Amino acid sequence: MSTDDTTPDGLIPAAILASQTPVAVYGYARAKAGEEGRMLNEIQAIIGLTRKEDGCEQYVVHTTPEQPGAFAFYERWSSGAHLLAHVSQPFMQTYFAAIANLVEGELEAHWLHPLS
């Protein structure tokens, strides 16, 4: 976890958190073998809560029957402050703690900046 215990180490760059304009991320996570169902349950538990948050413009999670336990995330937030508020939510703290032992390897994140 990071020094403030809100997100896994290095997941969100400081420049993204400081952004006053919209930020987006494409992320990827794969569940460990045998943990696919638990990972799916943890992800499904946060989708509705996340979409209701102030500043959440889009939050979508995808999977495919061909690769059980593989999850692709797309998020768009109105600003870095909104994203920080999101990862600081108690339900997200619970989520990060729950998936720490379910994820194969590291969470993958690719930060995107809108062209307009």
PDB file of C-alpha atoms in Angstrom:
ATOM      1  CA  MET A   1       0.000   0.000   0.000  1.00  0.00           C
ATOM      2  CA  SER A   2       1.041   3.597  -0.432  1.00  0.00           C
ATOM      3  CA  THR A   3       2.303   5.785   2.353  1.00  0.00           C
ATOM      4  CA  ASP A   4      -1.205   7.078   2.988  1.00  0.00           C
ATOM      5  CA  ASP A   5      -2.660   3.541   2.796  1.00  0.00           C
ATOM      6  CA  THR A   6      -5.301   4.507   0.244  1.00  0.00           C
ATOM      7  CA  THR A   7      -4.037   2.738  -2.850  1.00  0.00           C
ATOM      8  CA  PRO A   8      -1.495   0.126  -3.845  1.00  0.00           C
ATOM      9  CA  ASP A   9       2.009   1.598  -4.129  1.00  0.00           C
ATOM     10  CA  GLY A  10       2.599   3.716  -7.179  1.00  0.00           C
ATOM     11  CA  LEU A  11      -0.862   3.170  -8.638  1.00  0.00           C
ATOM     12  CA  ILE A  12      -1.774   6.869  -8.934  1.00  0.00           C
ATOM     13  CA  PRO A  13       0.935   9.344  -9.976  1.00  0.00           C
ATOM     14  CA  ALA A  14       1.086  12.642  -8.069  1.00  0.00           C
ATOM     15  CA  ALA A  15       0.497  14.616 -11.293  1.00  0.00           C
ATOM     16  CA  ILE A  16      -2.807  12.782 -11.803  1.00  0.00           C
ATOM     17  CA  LEU A  17      -3.935  13.511  -8.255  1.00  0.00           C
ATOM     18  CA  ALA A  18      -3.040  17.197  -8.715  1.00  0.00           C
ATOM     19  CA  SER A  19      -4.978  17.507 -11.993  1.00  0.00           C
ATOM     20  CA  GLN A  20      -7.745  20.096 -12.028  1.00  0.00           C
ATOM     21  CA  THR A  21      -9.045  18.747 -15.323  1.00  0.00           C
ATOM     22  CA  PRO A  22     -10.621  15.355 -16.069  1.00  0.00           C
ATOM     23  CA  VAL A  23      -8.445  12.272 -15.692  1.00  0.00           C
ATOM     24  CA  ALA A  24      -9.070   8.756 -16.921  1.00  0.00           C
ATOM     25  CA  VAL A  25      -7.496   5.379 -16.393  1.00  0.00           C
ATOM     26  CA  TYR A  26      -7.560   2.032 -18.103  1.00  0.00           C
ATOM     27  CA  GLY A  27      -6.718  -0.685 -15.615  1.00  0.00           C
ATOM     28  CA  TYR A  28      -6.299  -4.421 -15.667  1.00  0.00           C
ATOM     29  CA  ALA A  29      -6.304  -7.068 -12.976  1.00  0.00           C
ATOM     30  CA  ARG A  30      -6.220 -10.843 -13.059  1.00  0.00           C
ATOM     31  CA  ALA A  31      -7.455 -12.997 -10.205  1.00  0.00           C
ATOM     32  CA  LYS A  32      -5.300 -15.804  -8.871  1.00  0.00           C
ATOM     33  CA  ALA A  33      -6.403 -19.276  -9.965  1.00  0.00           C
ATOM     34  CA  GLY A  34      -9.333 -20.364  -7.833  1.00  0.00           C
ATOM     35  CA  GLU A  35     -10.094 -16.795  -6.683  1.00  0.00           C
ATOM     36  CA  GLU A  36     -12.028 -15.655  -9.760  1.00  0.00           C
ATOM     37  CA  GLY A  37     -15.438 -15.765  -8.058  1.00  0.00           C
ATOM     38  CA  ARG A  38     -14.281 -13.902  -4.962  1.00  0.00           C
ATOM     39  CA  MET A  39     -12.622 -11.234  -7.093  1.00  0.00           C
ATOM     40  CA  LEU A  40     -15.765 -10.834  -9.188  1.00  0.00           C
ATOM     41  CA  ASN A  41     -17.855 -10.399  -6.022  1.00  0.00           C
ATOM     42  CA  GLU A  42     -15.498  -7.732  -4.654  1.00  0.00           C
ATOM     43  CA  ILE A  43     -15.596  -5.808  -7.940  1.00  0.00           C
ATOM     44  CA  GLN A  44     -19.375  -6.013  -8.253  1.00  0.00           C
ATOM     45  CA  ALA A  45     -19.729  -4.678  -4.703  1.00  0.00           C
ATOM     46  CA  ILE A  46     -18.046  -1.366  -5.596  1.00  0.00           C
ATOM     47  CA  ILE A  47     -19.471  -0.591  -9.039  1.00  0.00           C
ATOM     48  CA  GLY A  48     -22.772   0.965  -7.954  1.00  0.00           C
ATOM     49  CA  LEU A  49     -21.200   2.848  -5.046  1.00  0.00           C
ATOM     50  CA  THR A  50     -18.482   4.261  -7.272  1.00  0.00           C
ATOM     51  CA  ARG A  51     -20.892   5.436  -9.967  1.00  0.00           C
ATOM     52  CA  LYS A  52     -22.795   7.475  -7.350  1.00  0.00           C
ATOM     53  CA  GLU A  53     -19.715   9.409  -6.242  1.00  0.00           C
ATOM     54  CA  ASP A  54     -19.273  13.100  -6.938  1.00  0.00           C
ATOM     55  CA  GLY A  55     -16.945  13.547  -9.903  1.00  0.00           C
ATOM     56  CA  CYS A  56     -17.362  10.041 -11.321  1.00  0.00           C
ATOM     57  CA  GLU A  57     -18.049  10.582 -14.999  1.00  0.00           C
ATOM     58  CA  GLN A  58     -17.654   6.952 -16.037  1.00  0.00           C
ATOM     59  CA  TYR A  59     -16.837   3.674 -14.287  1.00  0.00           C
ATOM     60  CA  VAL A  60     -17.037   0.464 -16.296  1.00  0.00           C
ATOM     61  CA  VAL A  61     -15.584  -2.976 -15.648  1.00  0.00           C
ATOM     62  CA  HIS A  62     -15.323  -5.619 -18.366  1.00  0.00           C
ATOM     63  CA  THR A  63     -14.542  -9.314 -18.370  1.00  0.00           C
ATOM     64  CA  THR A  64     -14.737 -12.121 -20.890  1.00  0.00           C
ATOM     65  CA  PRO A  65     -15.902 -15.735 -20.601  1.00  0.00           C
ATOM     66  CA  GLU A  66     -12.757 -16.787 -22.479  1.00  0.00           C
ATOM     67  CA  GLN A  67     -10.557 -15.505 -19.635  1.00  0.00           C
ATOM     68  CA  PRO A  68     -12.322 -15.968 -16.299  1.00  0.00           C
ATOM     69  CA  GLY A  69     -10.772 -13.811 -13.642  1.00  0.00           C
ATOM     70  CA  ALA A  70      -9.445 -11.171 -16.073  1.00  0.00           C
ATOM     71  CA  PHE A  71     -10.937  -7.719 -15.471  1.00  0.00           C
ATOM     72  CA  ALA A  72     -10.475  -4.498 -17.447  1.00  0.00           C
ATOM     73  CA  PHE A  73     -11.483  -1.203 -15.816  1.00  0.00           C
ATOM     74  CA  TYR A  74     -12.174   2.180 -17.376  1.00  0.00           C
ATOM     75  CA  GLU A  75     -12.671   5.184 -15.111  1.00  0.00           C
ATOM     76  CA  ARG A  76     -13.053   8.886 -15.814  1.00  0.00           C
ATOM     77  CA  TRP A  77     -13.042  11.447 -13.001  1.00  0.00           C
ATOM     78  CA  SER A  78     -13.739  15.192 -13.137  1.00  0.00           C
ATOM     79  CA  SER A  79     -10.388  15.918 -11.447  1.00  0.00           C
ATOM     80  CA  GLY A  80      -7.576  14.393  -9.488  1.00  0.00           C
ATOM     81  CA  ALA A  81      -9.249  15.553  -6.275  1.00  0.00           C
ATOM     82  CA  HIS A  82     -12.342  13.526  -7.168  1.00  0.00           C
ATOM     83  CA  LEU A  83     -10.184  10.479  -7.833  1.00  0.00           C
ATOM     84  CA  LEU A  84      -8.414  10.942  -4.494  1.00  0.00           C
ATOM     85  CA  ALA A  85     -11.758  11.216  -2.721  1.00  0.00           C
ATOM     86  CA  HIS A  86     -12.805   7.968  -4.434  1.00  0.00           C
ATOM     87  CA  VAL A  87      -9.803   5.906  -3.377  1.00  0.00           C
ATOM     88  CA  SER A  88     -10.147   7.323   0.144  1.00  0.00           C
ATOM     89  CA  GLN A  89     -13.733   6.088   0.550  1.00  0.00           C
ATOM     90  CA  PRO A  90     -14.138   3.479   3.308  1.00  0.00           C
ATOM     91  CA  PHE A  91     -15.639   1.012   0.837  1.00  0.00           C
ATOM     92  CA  MET A  92     -12.566   1.379  -1.374  1.00  0.00           C
ATOM     93  CA  GLN A  93     -10.278   0.771   1.589  1.00  0.00           C
ATOM     94  CA  THR A  94     -12.228  -2.427   2.243  1.00  0.00           C
ATOM     95  CA  TYR A  95     -11.973  -3.334  -1.450  1.00  0.00           C
ATOM     96  CA  PHE A  96      -8.198  -2.795  -1.667  1.00  0.00           C
ATOM     97  CA  ALA A  97      -7.675  -4.881   1.480  1.00  0.00           C
ATOM     98  CA  ALA A  98      -9.930  -7.657   0.155  1.00  0.00           C
ATOM     99  CA  ILE A  99      -8.309  -7.950  -3.265  1.00  0.00           C
ATOM    100  CA  ALA A 100      -4.710  -7.735  -2.016  1.00  0.00           C
ATOM    101  CA  ASN A 101      -4.550 -11.531  -1.758  1.00  0.00           C
ATOM    102  CA  LEU A 102      -6.833 -12.238  -4.730  1.00  0.00           C
ATOM    103  CA  VAL A 103      -4.889 -10.466  -7.495  1.00  0.00           C
ATOM    104  CA  GLU A 104      -2.243 -12.257  -9.515  1.00  0.00           C
ATOM    105  CA  GLY A 105       0.712  -9.868  -9.679  1.00  0.00           C
ATOM    106  CA  GLU A 106       0.150  -6.130  -9.534  1.00  0.00           C
ATOM    107  CA  LEU A 107      -2.818  -4.019 -10.534  1.00  0.00           C
ATOM    108  CA  GLU A 108      -2.032  -2.430 -13.894  1.00  0.00           C
ATOM    109  CA  ALA A 109      -2.993   1.184 -14.589  1.00  0.00           C
ATOM    110  CA  HIS A 110      -2.533   3.373 -17.669  1.00  0.00           C
ATOM    111  CA  TRP A 111      -3.341   7.023 -17.025  1.00  0.00           C
ATOM    112  CA  LEU A 112      -5.011   8.963 -19.826  1.00  0.00           C
ATOM    113  CA  HIS A 113      -5.427  12.665 -20.467  1.00  0.00           C
ATOM    114  CA  PRO A 114      -8.268  13.900 -22.672  1.00  0.00           C
ATOM    115  CA  LEU A 115      -7.240  15.671 -25.859  1.00  0.00           C
ATOM    116  CA  SER A 116     -10.095  18.126 -25.525  1.00  0.00           C
TER     117      SER A 116
END
